[in-house]
mmCIF file of C-alpha atoms in Angstrom:
data_model
loop_
_atom_site.group_PDB
_atom_site.id
_atom_site.type_symbol
_atom_site.label_atom_id
_atom_site.label_comp_id
_atom_site.label_asym_id
_atom_site.label_seq_id
_atom_site.Cartn_x
_atom_site.Cartn_y
_atom_site.Cartn_z
ATOM 1 C CA MET Y 14 185.322 117.700 19.639
ATOM 2 C CA VAL Y 15 186.092 115.134 22.339
ATOM 3 C CA THR Y 16 187.055 117.111 25.324
ATOM 4 C CA TRP Y 17 183.938 118.364 26.542
ATOM 5 C CA LEU Y 18 182.733 115.204 26.686
ATOM 6 C CA GLU Y 19 184.566 114.054 29.786
ATOM 7 C CA LEU Y 20 185.683 110.873 28.743
ATOM 8 C CA ASP Y 21 187.859 110.789 31.716
ATOM 9 C CA LYS Y 22 184.618 110.391 34.208
ATOM 10 C CA ALA Y 23 182.458 108.208 31.427
ATOM 11 C CA ALA Y 24 181.447 104.268 32.558
ATOM 12 C CA ALA Y 25 180.778 104.681 28.985
ATOM 13 C CA ALA Y 26 180.692 105.166 25.442
ATOM 14 C CA ALA Y 27 180.427 104.606 21.539
ATOM 15 C CA GLU Y 28 181.655 106.246 18.440
ATOM 16 C CA LEU Y 29 179.619 106.081 15.205
ATOM 17 C CA GLY Y 30 181.550 106.000 11.755
ATOM 18 C CA PRO Y 31 184.898 105.708 13.718
ATOM 19 C CA GLY Y 32 186.047 105.706 9.448
ATOM 20 C CA THR Y 33 189.640 104.999 10.136
ATOM 21 C CA GLY Y 34 189.895 105.958 13.626
ATOM 22 C CA VAL Y 35 191.663 109.795 14.028
ATOM 23 C CA VAL Y 36 189.064 110.533 16.640
ATOM 24 C CA THR Y 37 188.986 107.437 17.812
ATOM 25 C CA GLN Y 38 192.531 107.633 18.846
ATOM 26 C CA GLU Y 39 191.995 111.048 21.091
ATOM 27 C CA ILE Y 40 188.756 109.727 22.472
ATOM 28 C CA LEU Y 41 191.266 106.492 23.852
ATOM 29 C CA ARG Y 42 192.773 108.862 24.645
ATOM 30 C CA GLN Y 43 190.634 110.693 27.238
ATOM 31 C CA LEU Y 44 188.865 107.918 28.058
ATOM 32 C CA ASN Y 45 188.750 106.273 31.651
ATOM 33 C CA PRO Y 46 190.948 103.408 31.453
ATOM 34 C CA ALA Y 47 187.525 101.769 33.312
ATOM 35 C CA ALA Y 48 185.306 102.282 30.881
ATOM 36 C CA LYS Y 49 183.912 99.756 28.000
ATOM 37 C CA PHE Y 50 184.257 101.699 24.581
ATOM 38 C CA PHE Y 51 183.362 100.346 20.999
ATOM 39 C CA ALA Y 52 182.875 101.180 17.708
ATOM 40 C CA VAL Y 53 180.042 101.254 14.839
ATOM 41 C CA GLU Y 54 180.902 101.338 11.768
ATOM 42 C CA LEU Y 55 178.644 100.252 8.356
ATOM 43 C CA ASP Y 56 181.315 99.953 5.918
ATOM 44 C CA GLU Y 57 182.319 96.500 5.844
ATOM 45 C CA ALA Y 58 185.846 97.784 4.188
ATOM 46 C CA ILE Y 59 186.390 100.654 6.628
ATOM 47 C CA SER Y 60 185.257 98.100 9.376
ATOM 48 C CA LYS Y 61 188.568 95.719 7.980
ATOM 49 C CA GLU Y 62 190.726 99.160 7.906
ATOM 50 C CA PHE Y 63 189.970 100.378 11.059
ATOM 51 C CA ALA Y 64 190.504 96.529 13.070
ATOM 52 C CA ALA Y 65 193.987 96.509 11.286
ATOM 53 C CA VAL Y 66 194.320 99.976 12.504
ATOM 54 C CA LEU Y 67 192.748 99.816 16.632
ATOM 55 C CA PRO Y 68 192.578 96.374 17.411
ATOM 56 C CA GLN Y 69 192.214 97.151 20.741
ATOM 57 C CA VAL Y 70 188.855 98.787 19.941
ATOM 58 C CA LYS Y 71 185.878 96.690 20.237
ATOM 59 C CA LEU Y 72 183.755 97.079 16.339
ATOM 60 C CA PHE Y 73 180.453 96.450 14.852
ATOM 61 C CA ASN Y 74 180.308 96.212 11.317
ATOM 62 C CA ALA Y 75 176.354 96.845 11.650
ATOM 63 C CA ASN Y 76 174.221 99.805 11.054
ATOM 64 C CA ALA Y 77 174.521 103.098 13.568
ATOM 65 C CA CYS Y 78 170.427 102.801 13.646
ATOM 66 C CA GLU Y 79 170.713 99.524 15.790
ATOM 67 C CA LEU Y 80 173.260 101.078 18.439
ATOM 68 C CA ASP Y 81 170.587 100.377 21.654
ATOM 69 C CA LYS Y 82 170.733 96.280 20.815
ATOM 70 C CA ILE Y 83 174.381 96.371 20.209
ATOM 71 C CA CYS Y 84 174.257 98.362 23.973
ATOM 72 C CA ALA Y 85 171.458 96.054 24.999
ATOM 73 C CA ALA Y 86 173.730 92.866 23.900
ATOM 74 C CA GLU Y 87 176.517 94.368 25.261
ATOM 75 C CA ASN Y 88 175.498 94.351 28.893
ATOM 76 C CA ILE Y 89 175.289 98.077 28.785
ATOM 77 C CA ALA Y 90 172.642 99.649 30.297
ATOM 78 C CA GLU Y 91 173.368 103.321 29.490
ATOM 79 C CA LEU Y 92 175.810 104.967 27.816
ATOM 80 C CA ASN Y 93 177.793 108.461 29.270
ATOM 81 C CA ALA Y 94 178.513 109.959 25.551
ATOM 82 C CA VAL Y 95 178.818 109.163 21.930
ATOM 83 C CA VAL Y 96 180.734 110.618 19.293
ATOM 84 C CA SER Y 97 179.723 110.551 15.239
ATOM 85 C CA GLY Y 98 181.756 110.932 12.448
ATOM 86 C CA LEU Y 99 178.735 110.175 10.296
ATOM 87 C CA PRO Y 100 177.620 111.925 7.025
ATOM 88 C CA TRP Y 101 174.210 113.354 8.698
ATOM 89 C CA ALA Y 102 173.854 116.246 5.130
ATOM 90 C CA ALA Y 103 173.769 113.440 2.774
ATOM 91 C CA PHE Y 104 171.142 110.876 4.718
ATOM 92 C CA PRO Y 105 167.634 110.912 4.104
ATOM 93 C CA GLU Y 106 165.505 112.096 7.288
ATOM 94 C CA THR Y 107 164.223 108.929 8.294
ATOM 95 C CA LEU Y 108 168.389 107.691 9.226
ATOM 96 C CA GLN Y 109 168.594 110.401 10.662
ATOM 97 C CA ARG Y 110 165.787 109.700 13.015
ATOM 98 C CA SER Y 111 166.081 106.342 13.253
ATOM 99 C CA ILE Y 112 169.969 107.005 13.856
ATOM 100 C CA LEU Y 113 168.846 109.895 16.597
ATOM 101 C CA GLU Y 114 166.365 107.486 17.727
ATOM 102 C CA ALA Y 115 168.524 105.057 18.781
ATOM 103 C CA VAL Y 116 171.074 107.356 19.958
ATOM 104 C CA ILE Y 117 168.445 108.462 22.584
ATOM 105 C CA ARG Y 118 166.909 105.023 24.252
ATOM 106 C CA SER Y 119 171.045 104.823 24.792
ATOM 107 C CA LEU Y 120 172.471 107.987 26.222
ATOM 108 C CA ALA Y 121 171.395 108.126 29.999
ATOM 109 C CA PRO Y 122 169.773 110.876 31.631
ATOM 110 C CA GLY Y 123 172.425 113.892 31.278
ATOM 111 C CA GLY Y 124 174.347 111.705 28.404
ATOM 112 C CA LYS Y 125 176.856 114.100 26.269
ATOM 113 C CA PHE Y 126 176.692 113.255 22.113
ATOM 114 C CA SER Y 127 178.775 114.870 19.809
ATOM 115 C CA THR Y 128 178.891 115.218 15.925
ATOM 116 C CA PHE Y 129 180.632 117.271 13.539
ATOM 117 C CA ALA Y 130 179.173 119.369 10.531
ATOM 118 C CA TYR Y 131 181.561 119.728 7.390
ATOM 119 C CA LEU Y 132 180.938 124.285 6.723
ATOM 120 C CA GLN Y 133 179.154 123.654 3.212
ATOM 121 C CA GLY Y 134 177.232 120.587 4.700
ATOM 122 C CA LEU Y 135 175.186 123.506 6.962
ATOM 123 C CA VAL Y 136 173.608 125.403 4.104
ATOM 124 C CA LEU Y 137 172.279 121.790 2.303
ATOM 125 C CA PRO Y 138 168.548 120.904 2.705
ATOM 126 C CA ALA Y 139 169.679 118.241 4.858
ATOM 127 C CA GLY Y 140 172.243 119.597 6.942
ATOM 128 C CA TYR Y 141 169.822 121.963 8.143
ATOM 129 C CA ARG Y 142 167.178 119.816 8.630
ATOM 130 C CA PHE Y 143 169.793 117.529 10.804
ATOM 131 C CA ARG Y 144 170.149 121.023 13.040
ATOM 132 C CA LYS Y 145 166.535 121.046 13.844
ATOM 133 C CA LEU Y 146 166.163 117.581 14.681
ATOM 134 C CA LEU Y 147 169.438 118.076 17.741
ATOM 135 C CA GLU Y 148 167.012 120.921 19.448
ATOM 136 C CA GLU Y 149 164.256 117.913 19.072
ATOM 137 C CA TYR Y 150 165.561 115.422 20.717
ATOM 138 C CA PHE Y 151 168.417 116.547 22.980
ATOM 139 C CA THR Y 152 167.834 119.241 25.623
ATOM 140 C CA THR Y 153 171.330 121.249 24.630
ATOM 141 C CA VAL Y 154 172.795 121.578 21.456
ATOM 142 C CA THR Y 155 175.617 124.371 21.745
ATOM 143 C CA LEU Y 156 177.566 125.145 18.284
ATOM 144 C CA SER Y 157 181.428 124.782 18.326
ATOM 145 C CA HIS Y 158 183.725 128.311 16.702
ATOM 146 C CA VAL Y 159 183.795 126.972 12.857
ATOM 147 C CA VAL Y 160 187.109 124.934 12.452
ATOM 148 C CA TRP Y 161 189.114 126.846 10.083
ATOM 149 C CA ASN Y 162 192.409 124.655 10.171
ATOM 150 C CA ASN Y 163 190.253 121.414 9.789
ATOM 151 C CA LEU Y 164 189.668 120.210 5.929
ATOM 152 C CA PRO Y 165 186.928 121.371 4.862
ATOM 153 C CA PRO Y 166 186.408 123.600 7.781
ATOM 154 C CA ALA Y 167 184.149 121.754 10.213
ATOM 155 C CA ILE Y 168 181.538 123.189 13.126
ATOM 156 C CA VAL Y 169 181.048 120.954 16.068
ATOM 157 C CA TYR Y 170 177.334 119.980 17.577
ATOM 158 C CA CYS Y 171 177.203 119.218 21.242
ATOM 159 C CA CYS Y 172 173.954 118.418 22.590
ATOM 160 C CA ILE Y 173 172.994 117.220 26.324
ATOM 161 C CA LYS Y 174 170.313 114.268 27.090
#
């Protein structure tokens, strides 16, 4: 999910919806040590759990729609990469658009966005709509092969601004 992002070359990156930090740990392994990095988690209980597991990561208990505002507050002009663990197929179109617009405003030209979707979510109306929105907002959108050993099976969207 994160290897293609070339995080070792990134000056700044962010993660939306890090949950308990499983993907975050892989981001940290690959991230340029000099890069600025932060995570955004809306759920307060999950934020507390995340902070206990990964206290070294700057965490904002905020809405992902505020990504560009958080970047501004952190003096980050643009992000090279954004990784998302958000449940896109559960969101209405207005929320999908609001978050994607914040991502686009925050990414550098050529910046990369990576998110995953569970296979069953792809057939839901919101999951199908999300794929179309990615194609609307990003110049390049590719899908990984199905990751069958993930439970439930998932794909990764690899998007370039």
